[in-house]
Every structure is written in C-alpha cells, then in structure tokens.
C-alpha cells in the first residue's frame, strides 16, 4: 500500500490561520444583514418565472416603496412594499413584447417604466400605489393597476436609462442615440442627438449628467431645458466604461467608479474628487448611499462581492459575497440596480434567474464611539 | 450535538467507528417492514481504494457501456488530492486503477489551484461508441492550503479551480480519447447523457447553473441559474426533457423544444413538518420500462418517491414514505447520518437502495453487535411497494451507512460507492442466483 500524502504546509502557521479566518468569517457578508425577498407574496403567490426575473431597474417612491422592472424572456413590472403590514413583491404585469427593463422613475404623476423589446424602447406608466393600508397578515384586497403604454420614446431606439428630475415632474432619458425628456403628461421631447452609454444621474444642483463622447459628461438643465455637451471631463481611467451612479440624498453628491474600480465622488459645480479608493474587484456594479453617507455596492462579475466606501474614514472594505439566511436561504451573485430604502437600508435588484429583491441592513454605527 | 468549532464540512463524515455503547434495547427501525434475513444470499464484500490511499470519498459509481463497474476514488480532503477512476475486475476480483485524471487533463494536483479531486455523480455512458464520459467536481484544496472555498476564491487567479474537466474514456481500448473544460471555474455536480441527441447536461457548483454540452461541436451553453442548492441528479424522459429540482423541492424541467427551464407547481414529497426546502434530488433510478423513476431526496428525513414524467402537464408523484428512521424533530439531524442513496434496479426487476440507520436512545437503540451507524440494503417491489431488508453493508473498521450511488453489473451483482472512510472504496453485494440475469445493467442508466 502506498503511504498517504504529507502536508506541504504547517497547519498551525500564522499564514494558514489567517487564511482560514478569512475563509470562514469573511467570505460571506462580514458586516450587516442581507434579506432576499422573493418576487411574490411568500406562501401565497408564485414568483416571477425563472427566466423573466432578472431585476435590472429599481426606483424608490417617496413613501419608501420600491418600483422595479425585470429583464428576460418577458419583462415584468413590480412594486416591492416591504414595510408596514405588507411584505410583498407585487407583480404588476408584463408590457406586451418587452424583454428588458431599462429604467423606472417615480414621478408625481405615477411611476414610469422604460422597457425594450423588438421595437424601440417604450414608456409604460401606472399610478403609484399606496399599499400601506393593506394588512397582508390578516386579509387583503387590492387590484392590479392598468398599465398605460405611451409608445416608443424615440422610434426604433432602445432606451438606455432615465431619471426623474428634482421637481419629480420631468423625466430625462437616453436612448442609444438621443437624449429625451418626458413631461407630466407623458409626452416625449427629443432634446438632442447624443450616444446613450450607461446610466445618468441627477446631481447636487439639479443638473442631469450622462456619458458623452470622449471622456466627458453632458449636462442637461431641466429648468432651462438646455443641454451642455462635454460639460465635464471624466477622470482618467474611465475608458469606455458605461457609468453607474449612486446618489447621496442628503448632500446630492454622486459616486461612480472607473473601469479599474477606482471610486470617485462628483459634486455639481466642483467636479470630480480625486480617487477615493478602489473597490476590491472591477467592474463596479450597482451601489447606493445610506443615510450616514456610506456607499454600499457590488463589484466583480459572475460572483460579485459587496463593498463599502466610508467617506468619514475614507476607507473601502470588502464585505464578501451576498447571502441571505433570513426569509430565503440564497446566495446573491449578480445585481442589476440599487436604491436607498425608506430607513436607509439598501435595496438591491438581483439580475439573475430567480432574481430576488435584496434588502441590506448596514451595521449600525456606535454613535458613542 | 453542535459540531465543535473549526470542524469542516466533511469532517463529520469521518467520525470514529468506535462509538459503540452496550446494553441497549432491541432495534426497532421504523422504516423496516420485514426482518433482516441471514446475510448469505446477499454476500457483501468491501474493496478499498488501497492504491489511492489519499482517497476519502467515492461519489460516483456507475455501470459502463461494457457492463463493468466504474467508480471514482476521490481525494477531496487532502491538499493537492486528485481523483482516480477505478474499475471492478471480475477476473481478479479486485479493482483496476485506470489513471490519474488530473494528469490526464493537464491539471496536476500540485498546480497550486483547487484540484481535480473528484467525480461527483458524473459518470455517463455512451453505448454506440463504448465511451464512458466523466466530469470532475471541485472542493479539493490547493496543495499548500488546508481548505478550498469556491466563493472565497472565485476571483483569485492563483487558487481558482480551473473548471470541471470532461473526459471521454474508451472502455473497449482503455484509453482517454479527449478531454475538455466543460464548465470553467465551477465543478460539475451531476451529469446526464442524451445519447440520441449527442448532448450532455450538467449542473454546476457553486452557482447552480444548468449547462448543455454539445458533444459534436464541443460547445457549452449556460442556461442560467436554478437556485442555491445543487440537485444531485438530472434525469431524462422519453421526450428528451431533462428533469432536476430547485431549492424548494419543486421539479425543474428543461424542454428542448422551448429551450426553457420551468418550475413545477408542486413540491416533492417531504416530511410533514418540513416545507419542501432542501428537498432536492439525491439519487434517481429509472424503472426498467422507462415509464417512471424512483428517487430519494438530499434532505434530512429523506423520502422515497416514484415519479411518472410521461404523464400529464406535470408528473404524477407518489410518496413512498420516509427512507430512514424516526427521530427527535427538534434536532436537525445531519444529512451525512440521515441518508438514502444507491438506487438501482436489479436483474430481478426490484429496486435496491441503501438507507442509513443510526443509534438513537429513544427512536432506535441499536444494540451490539450493531454499529452506531449502518447502511441497510433494501429491496423494494415496484408492484406491491413492499420493502425488505436484505443485508447490511459491513466496513472492516468504520461505518458503512453513506452510499453515494449503486449500480448493477452485466452479471447482475450490485455495487455501491461509499463515502466516509479512509481509504474509501466500494461494496459488492453478490446477488442470489435466482435474482441475477445476464446483462442486468440494460437498459442502462444514462446519468450519474
């Protein structure tokens, strides 16, 4: 009989002990708590089908409910009401022919989802719902709202992204070739021809910024309805990276990352900060800002890891792979969008088969420390 | 009892066999419907993987297209450990060690990466060309590290598992024909061959994606994620649909015509105090007429079931009841102790399987000479559903309660792969002469 193999390391060495500590305690969610919520009323309705549930767009309404859109074989629109006596992801329906949810906006006139399919990107609207009076423990009774199809925003062009301005009356969006606005009566106005690339964001003074040609951003001012091309130069390192943004609601500061995962802040009027730190992996995916200014997001493809940028400490930390052991036991690998929830929790949309709405509750800081 | 801090996922499998208490009352296993007969008609023989002393598990055992038994001598707990496929040699009544698979696929155990340490329910025969396909799984640590965690190391180019290697072995000429990386970065948890269409189906670990591999073009397609808990089996029906399960015990069906993964409305049978969560397939054996399959679940208190995939929009499923014993419902019995696998139809047309039995002071106080844990070979009559205990597997110095897979060879004898001893090995159960038949392995099972 052959002899057994001998170890080629000292199991009691500091290197091995450190490795084991990292594996056992820092692979998954080293800080805070994740809860994966299925796209249904758990125990009562079925989830959005496996291949129709990639959550790619989210928007938070003022009352804390979250509206979203999925991508896949068919696109679904939904509302996630995870507070009060609710606890439901309510499937609002499937716009005919839609396979991609590009953006969702919550305006005073209702929510508007921008969906793509065989034709150009279309706007679909419905009133905002108030589910707070519903008691989803005892008994309930609400109806699915009618979805209104406002047609293609720009004929033959897919919608890339859209946001609502600070007044919550005007939507600014991009298609693959144009910038457009949509007013409170859902009428579309083409602003200019410009390549749509990545997401756009509302900055601290109300200007809306999107990726422009070259390493620049355009700026659109909703008040004056004016567009400034190549208004801001991007820091080096962005390459062709489609930008993603996170907004600090309190300060209006935007956060973004370049192709290497280097994080920057952007303040309208002041421009970009210097490098704030580097996410553990690239590319950086969706991120959002909690009430105390910390930025939480995902980085890395296929199996993303969560990171935290703490502006007070100016540190970036790796929080590990997302996992939920409350409500649903599920790993989270790919995320499509993020918004800040009612109480500062971060809501992530899972861009995967069987995608869930994930709530991340950051660790509470010790204010006395 | 809680596992002591620092105990790894697999460590509990190696709990000592010497924990034997005396003076206990007579066994009263709730699953038993008939008393055990004497052992002679089903003589048990143990074949340890002595030529691969690092081996600690045998996750795959299947009959090949040649009617011989193939097994995987896996080494997942050993840094740098590799898998060596073996074959039962009836002439010498022993095992032939076919090759070091890691070397065959140019991914040796000392690469510094997670290793090609095992084949996990991933033998799949090909009858027309006498090929045995085999695909590898991960978990064996790099040679200089004590453990490997695929989530931790997913983005670590130095440590990352290269991917599930698919290898085609010509059983007529004993040579490796070709190999390919079937699933990059991930392991292959289970494998199926649709021979008529030249397709392999697999489920990946850890991401639980469903893959289709075209043997003609050697191209893979990723159909996307199913969930978080791997089903341990995929099976095929008459219409070339592929079946597996999701985290919540629903059937998952892939239909080639629609190219979709769909989820059944109902859950698989499970204990009434459970929800169906984790009721994923463990093992699935086709009935000889291919009209139904028999399955067990990878879940505490696993149930046996019979599934009729060719009936209705979604299959009719019969709950055949728990496969193992009663227990304290407040205690989460681990799935290594509480286990049912090795489902295989014998030449007599009866289903054989191995279910664990363990000592429990209240529910099953097994007295000596019973060991603390036992692997019981059951015979189930598909017509009456009567179950009979036919023998117990006996390991020379350890437990023999965790059988991964079972198969019947061309002579009609049963073989079972075993997990949990070191070195590991396989059992042969010699069938009574009146319950054997020539080419008992046909029609052959096409999945691992």
mmCIF file of C-alpha atoms in Angstrom, chain B residues 56-374:
data_model
loop_
_atom_site.group_PDB
_atom_site.id
_atom_site.type_symbol
_atom_site.label_atom_id
_atom_site.label_comp_id
_atom_site.label_asym_id
_atom_site.label_seq_id
_atom_site.Cartn_x
_atom_site.Cartn_y
_atom_site.Cartn_z
ATOM 1 C CA UNK B 56 -11.570 9.692 1.244
ATOM 2 C CA UNK B 57 -14.786 9.575 -0.738
ATOM 3 C CA UNK B 58 -16.420 7.695 -3.568
ATOM 4 C CA UNK B 59 -19.070 9.988 -5.001
ATOM 5 C CA UNK B 60 -19.556 8.207 -8.273
ATOM 6 C CA UNK B 61 -20.189 4.611 -9.134
ATOM 7 C CA UNK B 62 -21.837 3.628 -12.383
ATOM 8 C CA UNK B 63 -22.002 0.801 -14.820
ATOM 9 C CA UNK B 64 -20.145 1.445 -18.037
ATOM 10 C CA UNK B 65 -21.271 0.703 -21.570
ATOM 11 C CA UNK B 66 -19.278 -2.524 -21.268
ATOM 12 C CA UNK B 67 -21.359 -3.691 -18.315
ATOM 13 C CA UNK B 68 -18.477 -3.284 -15.902
ATOM 14 C CA UNK B 69 -18.472 -1.155 -12.780
ATOM 15 C CA UNK B 70 -16.628 2.157 -12.691
ATOM 16 C CA UNK B 71 -16.056 4.156 -9.551
ATOM 17 C CA UNK B 72 -14.296 7.351 -8.583
ATOM 18 C CA UNK B 73 -11.577 7.173 -5.950
ATOM 19 C CA UNK B 74 -11.853 10.799 -4.849
ATOM 20 C CA UNK B 75 -9.495 12.712 -2.591
ATOM 21 C CA UNK B 76 -11.232 15.913 -1.607
ATOM 22 C CA UNK B 77 -9.964 16.319 1.924
ATOM 23 C CA UNK B 78 -6.307 16.126 1.010
ATOM 24 C CA UNK B 79 -4.445 19.230 -0.159
ATOM 25 C CA UNK B 80 -3.473 18.553 -3.744
ATOM 26 C CA UNK B 81 -5.722 15.488 -3.830
ATOM 27 C CA UNK B 82 -6.796 14.059 -7.162
ATOM 28 C CA UNK B 83 -9.363 11.601 -8.402
ATOM 29 C CA UNK B 84 -8.515 8.250 -9.930
ATOM 30 C CA UNK B 85 -11.219 6.325 -11.754
ATOM 31 C CA UNK B 86 -11.219 2.630 -10.958
ATOM 32 C CA UNK B 87 -12.968 -0.367 -12.460
ATOM 33 C CA UNK B 88 -14.017 -3.626 -10.890
ATOM 34 C CA UNK B 89 -12.138 -6.531 -12.438
ATOM 35 C CA UNK B 90 -14.179 -9.684 -12.065
ATOM 36 C CA UNK B 91 -11.320 -11.928 -13.176
ATOM 37 C CA UNK B 92 -9.114 -10.919 -10.296
ATOM 38 C CA UNK B 93 -11.991 -9.928 -8.024
ATOM 39 C CA UNK B 94 -10.339 -6.601 -7.387
ATOM 40 C CA UNK B 95 -10.009 -3.082 -8.663
ATOM 41 C CA UNK B 96 -8.065 -1.757 -11.624
ATOM 42 C CA UNK B 97 -6.801 1.805 -11.285
ATOM 43 C CA UNK B 98 -7.334 3.368 -14.676
ATOM 44 C CA UNK B 99 -5.457 6.669 -14.488
ATOM 45 C CA UNK B 100 -4.792 9.815 -12.554
ATOM 46 C CA UNK B 101 -7.461 12.060 -14.007
ATOM 47 C CA UNK B 102 -5.712 15.284 -13.023
ATOM 48 C CA UNK B 103 -2.678 14.316 -15.054
ATOM 49 C CA UNK B 104 -4.830 13.305 -17.987
ATOM 50 C CA UNK B 105 -6.375 16.765 -18.164
ATOM 51 C CA UNK B 106 -3.133 18.648 -17.577
ATOM 52 C CA UNK B 107 -4.194 19.973 -14.214
ATOM 53 C CA UNK B 108 -1.942 18.145 -11.738
ATOM 54 C CA UNK B 109 -2.526 18.131 -8.027
ATOM 55 C CA UNK B 110 0.444 20.335 -7.304
ATOM 56 C CA UNK B 111 -0.704 23.149 -9.598
ATOM 57 C CA UNK B 112 -1.424 25.434 -6.662
ATOM 58 C CA UNK B 113 -5.053 25.632 -7.734
ATOM 59 C CA UNK B 114 -8.030 23.820 -6.327
ATOM 60 C CA UNK B 115 -7.684 20.323 -7.657
ATOM 61 C CA UNK B 116 -9.414 17.831 -9.897
ATOM 62 C CA UNK B 117 -10.240 15.897 -6.765
ATOM 63 C CA UNK B 118 -13.453 14.089 -7.528
ATOM 64 C CA UNK B 119 -16.140 12.919 -9.888
ATOM 65 C CA UNK B 120 -19.463 13.688 -8.331
ATOM 66 C CA UNK B 121 -22.406 11.749 -9.781
ATOM 67 C CA UNK B 122 -20.889 12.439 -13.149
ATOM 68 C CA UNK B 123 -20.268 9.220 -14.991
ATOM 69 C CA UNK B 124 -22.409 8.953 -18.097
ATOM 70 C CA UNK B 125 -22.159 6.085 -20.573
ATOM 71 C CA UNK B 126 -22.307 6.218 -24.344
ATOM 72 C CA UNK B 127 -23.430 2.915 -25.800
ATOM 73 C CA UNK B 128 -22.779 3.381 -29.510
ATOM 74 C CA UNK B 129 -19.070 4.076 -29.144
ATOM 75 C CA UNK B 130 -18.368 2.361 -25.797
ATOM 76 C CA UNK B 131 -17.334 5.607 -24.182
ATOM 77 C CA UNK B 132 -17.690 6.454 -20.532
ATOM 78 C CA UNK B 133 -17.922 10.197 -20.023
ATOM 79 C CA UNK B 134 -16.816 11.562 -16.706
ATOM 80 C CA UNK B 135 -16.775 15.123 -15.418
ATOM 81 C CA UNK B 136 -14.941 16.448 -12.390
ATOM 82 C CA UNK B 137 -16.085 18.414 -9.406
ATOM 83 C CA UNK B 138 -14.294 20.729 -7.021
ATOM 84 C CA UNK B 139 -13.574 21.112 -3.322
ATOM 85 C CA UNK B 140 -10.080 19.641 -3.004
ATOM 86 C CA UNK B 141 -7.769 22.353 -1.680
ATOM 87 C CA UNK B 142 -4.629 23.543 -3.395
ATOM 88 C CA UNK B 143 -1.594 21.600 -2.323
ATOM 89 C CA UNK B 144 -0.403 24.274 0.089
ATOM 90 C CA UNK B 145 -3.709 25.186 1.704
ATOM 91 C CA UNK B 146 -5.931 23.289 4.113
ATOM 92 C CA UNK B 147 -9.300 24.073 2.509
ATOM 93 C CA UNK B 148 -10.769 25.495 -0.672
ATOM 94 C CA UNK B 149 -13.808 27.696 -0.745
ATOM 95 C CA UNK B 150 -15.063 28.498 -4.254
ATOM 96 C CA UNK B 151 -16.891 31.629 -3.116
ATOM 97 C CA UNK B 152 -13.833 32.974 -1.395
ATOM 98 C CA UNK B 153 -11.500 32.207 -4.280
ATOM 99 C CA UNK B 154 -13.774 32.913 -7.252
ATOM 100 C CA UNK B 155 -11.700 35.896 -8.363
ATOM 101 C CA UNK B 156 -8.346 34.518 -7.211
ATOM 102 C CA UNK B 157 -6.424 33.546 -10.316
ATOM 103 C CA UNK B 158 -3.802 31.789 -8.268
ATOM 104 C CA UNK B 159 -6.165 29.463 -6.416
ATOM 105 C CA UNK B 160 -9.259 29.234 -8.569
ATOM 106 C CA UNK B 161 -10.464 25.835 -9.721
ATOM 107 C CA UNK B 162 -9.751 25.672 -13.429
ATOM 108 C CA UNK B 163 -13.093 24.111 -14.163
ATOM 109 C CA UNK B 164 -14.928 20.850 -14.496
ATOM 110 C CA UNK B 165 -12.953 18.640 -16.851
ATOM 111 C CA UNK B 166 -14.959 16.417 -19.153
ATOM 112 C CA UNK B 167 -13.114 13.309 -20.202
ATOM 113 C CA UNK B 168 -14.100 10.664 -22.750
ATOM 114 C CA UNK B 169 -12.792 7.213 -21.894
ATOM 115 C CA UNK B 170 -12.904 4.421 -24.461
ATOM 116 C CA UNK B 171 -13.864 1.374 -22.453
ATOM 117 C CA UNK B 172 -13.032 -1.019 -25.278
ATOM 118 C CA UNK B 173 -9.431 0.054 -25.632
ATOM 119 C CA UNK B 174 -8.849 1.572 -22.216
ATOM 120 C CA UNK B 175 -7.684 4.903 -23.469
ATOM 121 C CA UNK B 176 -8.616 8.514 -22.973
ATOM 122 C CA UNK B 177 -9.941 9.829 -26.268
ATOM 123 C CA UNK B 178 -10.182 13.502 -25.450
ATOM 124 C CA UNK B 179 -10.942 15.962 -22.721
ATOM 125 C CA UNK B 180 -12.281 19.473 -22.461
ATOM 126 C CA UNK B 181 -13.047 22.017 -19.786
ATOM 127 C CA UNK B 182 -16.781 21.662 -19.668
ATOM 128 C CA UNK B 183 -17.610 24.305 -17.042
ATOM 129 C CA UNK B 184 -14.966 26.962 -16.356
ATOM 130 C CA UNK B 185 -14.306 27.829 -12.720
ATOM 131 C CA UNK B 186 -17.003 25.517 -11.424
ATOM 132 C CA UNK B 187 -17.445 21.898 -10.600
ATOM 133 C CA UNK B 188 -19.877 19.503 -12.224
ATOM 134 C CA UNK B 189 -22.293 18.253 -9.596
ATOM 135 C CA UNK B 190 -24.119 15.790 -11.794
ATOM 136 C CA UNK B 191 -24.106 14.688 -15.404
ATOM 137 C CA UNK B 192 -26.515 13.179 -17.921
ATOM 138 C CA UNK B 193 -26.049 11.934 -21.475
ATOM 139 C CA UNK B 194 -28.828 12.192 -24.045
ATOM 140 C CA UNK B 195 -27.200 9.835 -26.488
ATOM 141 C CA UNK B 196 -29.756 10.218 -29.271
ATOM 142 C CA UNK B 197 -29.101 13.938 -29.432
ATOM 143 C CA UNK B 198 -25.419 13.920 -28.538
ATOM 144 C CA UNK B 199 -25.865 16.227 -25.600
ATOM 145 C CA UNK B 200 -24.569 16.208 -22.060
ATOM 146 C CA UNK B 201 -26.469 18.024 -19.333
ATOM 147 C CA UNK B 202 -24.831 19.183 -16.134
ATOM 148 C CA UNK B 203 -25.402 21.294 -13.071
ATOM 149 C CA UNK B 204 -22.580 23.465 -11.844
ATOM 150 C CA UNK B 205 -21.324 24.153 -8.368
ATOM 151 C CA UNK B 206 -21.327 26.559 -6.646
ATOM 152 C CA UNK B 207 -23.508 28.763 -8.858
ATOM 153 C CA UNK B 208 -26.101 26.082 -9.601
ATOM 154 C CA UNK B 209 -26.253 26.792 -13.307
ATOM 155 C CA UNK B 210 -27.726 24.398 -15.842
ATOM 156 C CA UNK B 211 -25.375 23.564 -18.702
ATOM 157 C CA UNK B 212 -25.779 21.824 -22.028
ATOM 158 C CA UNK B 213 -22.685 20.482 -23.728
ATOM 159 C CA UNK B 214 -22.841 19.500 -27.390
ATOM 160 C CA UNK B 215 -20.549 16.521 -27.950
ATOM 161 C CA UNK B 216 -20.320 17.162 -31.660
ATOM 162 C CA UNK B 217 -19.267 20.779 -31.535
ATOM 163 C CA UNK B 218 -17.831 20.585 -28.011
ATOM 164 C CA UNK B 219 -19.570 23.835 -27.221
ATOM 165 C CA UNK B 220 -21.354 24.559 -23.977
ATOM 166 C CA UNK B 221 -24.419 26.641 -23.291
ATOM 167 C CA UNK B 222 -25.229 28.119 -19.939
ATOM 168 C CA UNK B 223 -28.984 28.149 -19.387
ATOM 169 C CA UNK B 224 -28.537 30.104 -16.187
ATOM 170 C CA UNK B 225 -29.076 29.643 -12.548
ATOM 171 C CA UNK B 226 -31.537 27.347 -10.830
ATOM 172 C CA UNK B 227 -31.002 28.265 -7.197
ATOM 173 C CA UNK B 228 -28.511 27.826 -4.392
ATOM 174 C CA UNK B 229 -28.635 24.131 -3.526
ATOM 175 C CA UNK B 230 -27.498 21.724 -6.174
ATOM 176 C CA UNK B 231 -29.757 18.913 -7.073
ATOM 177 C CA UNK B 232 -27.587 15.820 -7.058
ATOM 178 C CA UNK B 233 -29.164 14.277 -10.142
ATOM 179 C CA UNK B 234 -30.548 15.140 -13.529
ATOM 180 C CA UNK B 235 -32.627 12.594 -15.402
ATOM 181 C CA UNK B 236 -34.104 12.224 -18.854
ATOM 182 C CA UNK B 237 -37.577 11.263 -20.013
ATOM 183 C CA UNK B 238 -38.836 9.747 -23.228
ATOM 184 C CA UNK B 239 -39.358 13.160 -24.799
ATOM 185 C CA UNK B 240 -35.761 14.173 -24.189
ATOM 186 C CA UNK B 241 -36.803 16.507 -21.436
ATOM 187 C CA UNK B 242 -34.362 16.865 -18.596
ATOM 188 C CA UNK B 243 -35.537 16.941 -15.008
ATOM 189 C CA UNK B 244 -33.996 18.143 -11.811
ATOM 190 C CA UNK B 245 -35.073 20.097 -8.719
ATOM 191 C CA UNK B 246 -34.751 23.522 -7.144
ATOM 192 C CA UNK B 247 -34.077 24.677 -3.575
ATOM 193 C CA UNK B 248 -37.702 24.414 -2.553
ATOM 194 C CA UNK B 249 -38.310 20.885 -3.723
ATOM 195 C CA UNK B 250 -40.020 21.743 -6.976
ATOM 196 C CA UNK B 251 -39.245 19.869 -10.137
ATOM 197 C CA UNK B 252 -37.273 21.833 -12.686
ATOM 198 C CA UNK B 253 -37.806 20.792 -16.274
ATOM 199 C CA UNK B 254 -35.760 21.648 -19.314
ATOM 200 C CA UNK B 255 -37.685 21.210 -22.547
ATOM 201 C CA UNK B 256 -35.524 21.262 -25.661
ATOM 202 C CA UNK B 257 -38.422 22.410 -27.844
ATOM 203 C CA UNK B 258 -38.932 25.579 -25.845
ATOM 204 C CA UNK B 259 -35.368 25.865 -24.588
ATOM 205 C CA UNK B 260 -36.674 26.849 -21.182
ATOM 206 C CA UNK B 261 -36.229 25.857 -17.578
ATOM 207 C CA UNK B 262 -39.604 25.680 -15.885
ATOM 208 C CA UNK B 263 -40.637 25.011 -12.303
ATOM 209 C CA UNK B 264 -43.408 22.665 -11.244
ATOM 210 C CA UNK B 265 -46.226 23.962 -9.064
ATOM 211 C CA UNK B 266 -45.973 21.133 -6.545
ATOM 212 C CA UNK B 267 -43.135 20.132 -4.267
ATOM 213 C CA UNK B 268 -41.570 16.729 -3.958
ATOM 214 C CA UNK B 269 -42.693 14.579 -1.035
ATOM 215 C CA UNK B 270 -41.162 15.589 2.245
ATOM 216 C CA UNK B 271 -41.787 15.120 5.931
ATOM 217 C CA UNK B 272 -44.955 16.868 7.042
ATOM 218 C CA UNK B 273 -43.102 19.086 9.476
ATOM 219 C CA UNK B 274 -40.893 20.401 6.689
ATOM 220 C CA UNK B 275 -41.707 22.909 3.948
ATOM 221 C CA UNK B 276 -40.062 21.257 0.986
ATOM 222 C CA UNK B 277 -36.980 23.427 1.239
ATOM 223 C CA UNK B 278 -33.870 21.371 0.508
ATOM 224 C CA UNK B 279 -35.928 18.505 -0.912
ATOM 225 C CA UNK B 280 -33.641 18.291 -3.902
ATOM 226 C CA UNK B 281 -32.957 15.057 -5.703
ATOM 227 C CA UNK B 282 -30.246 12.913 -4.251
ATOM 228 C CA UNK B 283 -30.498 9.851 -6.424
ATOM 229 C CA UNK B 284 -32.844 8.862 -9.225
ATOM 230 C CA UNK B 285 -33.081 5.408 -10.759
ATOM 231 C CA UNK B 286 -35.061 4.682 -13.919
ATOM 232 C CA UNK B 287 -37.551 1.842 -13.891
ATOM 233 C CA UNK B 288 -36.618 -0.810 -16.444
ATOM 234 C CA UNK B 289 -39.562 0.106 -18.679
ATOM 235 C CA UNK B 290 -38.608 3.791 -18.522
ATOM 236 C CA UNK B 291 -42.138 4.820 -17.642
ATOM 237 C CA UNK B 292 -41.193 6.115 -14.227
ATOM 238 C CA UNK B 293 -38.248 6.832 -11.989
ATOM 239 C CA UNK B 294 -37.608 6.218 -8.311
ATOM 240 C CA UNK B 295 -35.929 8.947 -6.340
ATOM 241 C CA UNK B 296 -34.636 9.891 -2.937
ATOM 242 C CA UNK B 297 -34.027 13.385 -1.639
ATOM 243 C CA UNK B 298 -30.951 15.085 -0.231
ATOM 244 C CA UNK B 299 -32.660 16.311 2.857
ATOM 245 C CA UNK B 300 -32.982 15.268 6.467
ATOM 246 C CA UNK B 301 -35.679 12.637 6.703
ATOM 247 C CA UNK B 302 -35.373 11.830 3.009
ATOM 248 C CA UNK B 303 -38.389 10.424 1.268
ATOM 249 C CA UNK B 304 -38.566 7.848 -1.439
ATOM 250 C CA UNK B 305 -40.831 8.619 -4.324
ATOM 251 C CA UNK B 306 -41.956 7.411 -7.689
ATOM 252 C CA UNK B 307 -42.303 9.940 -10.488
ATOM 253 C CA UNK B 308 -44.133 9.463 -13.770
ATOM 254 C CA UNK B 309 -42.646 12.100 -16.079
ATOM 255 C CA UNK B 310 -44.563 10.986 -19.143
ATOM 256 C CA UNK B 311 -47.929 11.620 -17.549
ATOM 257 C CA UNK B 312 -49.753 14.939 -17.522
ATOM 258 C CA UNK B 313 -48.605 18.518 -17.752
ATOM 259 C CA UNK B 314 -46.518 17.920 -14.666
ATOM 260 C CA UNK B 315 -45.634 14.421 -13.488
ATOM 261 C CA UNK B 316 -47.652 12.339 -11.115
ATOM 262 C CA UNK B 317 -45.574 11.836 -7.995
ATOM 263 C CA UNK B 318 -46.149 9.097 -5.459
ATOM 264 C CA UNK B 319 -44.783 9.497 -1.974
ATOM 265 C CA UNK B 320 -43.323 6.150 -0.931
ATOM 266 C CA UNK B 321 -42.630 7.413 2.546
ATOM 267 C CA UNK B 322 -39.536 8.105 4.593
ATOM 268 C CA UNK B 323 -36.438 6.122 3.759
ATOM 269 C CA UNK B 324 -34.915 6.327 7.210
ATOM 270 C CA UNK B 325 -35.961 6.176 10.824
ATOM 271 C CA UNK B 326 -37.982 8.335 13.195
ATOM 272 C CA UNK B 327 -36.132 10.973 15.130
ATOM 273 C CA UNK B 328 -36.353 13.864 17.541
ATOM 274 C CA UNK B 329 -37.993 16.533 15.394
ATOM 275 C CA UNK B 330 -36.350 19.348 17.336
ATOM 276 C CA UNK B 331 -32.881 18.220 16.320
ATOM 277 C CA UNK B 332 -31.500 18.922 12.849
ATOM 278 C CA UNK B 333 -30.020 15.543 12.016
ATOM 279 C CA UNK B 334 -27.194 15.985 9.574
ATOM 280 C CA UNK B 335 -27.519 14.695 6.051
ATOM 281 C CA UNK B 336 -24.498 12.523 6.361
ATOM 282 C CA UNK B 337 -26.024 10.450 9.122
ATOM 283 C CA UNK B 338 -29.522 10.528 7.666
ATOM 284 C CA UNK B 339 -29.147 9.382 4.125
ATOM 285 C CA UNK B 340 -30.558 7.305 1.298
ATOM 286 C CA UNK B 341 -28.731 6.598 -1.935
ATOM 287 C CA UNK B 342 -27.565 3.884 -4.251
ATOM 288 C CA UNK B 343 -30.888 3.409 -6.005
ATOM 289 C CA UNK B 344 -30.587 0.712 -8.658
ATOM 290 C CA UNK B 345 -32.798 -1.866 -10.290
ATOM 291 C CA UNK B 346 -31.527 -5.415 -10.004
ATOM 292 C CA UNK B 347 -31.842 -8.130 -12.593
ATOM 293 C CA UNK B 348 -34.923 -9.310 -10.748
ATOM 294 C CA UNK B 349 -36.784 -6.120 -11.563
ATOM 295 C CA UNK B 350 -36.744 -4.920 -7.967
ATOM 296 C CA UNK B 351 -35.413 -1.603 -6.718
ATOM 297 C CA UNK B 352 -32.444 -1.810 -4.378
ATOM 298 C CA UNK B 353 -31.191 1.096 -2.337
ATOM 299 C CA UNK B 354 -29.159 1.770 0.786
ATOM 300 C CA UNK B 355 -30.600 3.773 3.659
ATOM 301 C CA UNK B 356 -28.765 4.728 6.794
ATOM 302 C CA UNK B 357 -29.748 3.591 10.247
ATOM 303 C CA UNK B 358 -28.265 5.042 13.363
ATOM 304 C CA UNK B 359 -28.387 4.540 17.059
ATOM 305 C CA UNK B 360 -30.813 6.816 18.846
ATOM 306 C CA UNK B 361 -31.552 6.199 22.519
ATOM 307 C CA UNK B 362 -35.250 6.888 22.040
ATOM 308 C CA UNK B 363 -36.114 6.080 18.469
ATOM 309 C CA UNK B 364 -33.679 3.352 17.551
ATOM 310 C CA UNK B 365 -31.488 1.988 20.370
ATOM 311 C CA UNK B 366 -29.460 -0.377 18.223
ATOM 312 C CA UNK B 367 -27.795 -2.922 20.479
ATOM 313 C CA UNK B 368 -24.434 -4.551 19.765
ATOM 314 C CA UNK B 369 -23.277 -6.035 17.517
ATOM 315 C CA UNK B 370 -24.874 -3.264 15.519
ATOM 316 C CA UNK B 371 -22.567 -0.335 14.915
ATOM 317 C CA UNK B 372 -23.658 3.141 15.773
ATOM 318 C CA UNK B 373 -24.437 3.736 12.099
ATOM 319 C CA UNK B 374 -25.355 1.166 9.497
#
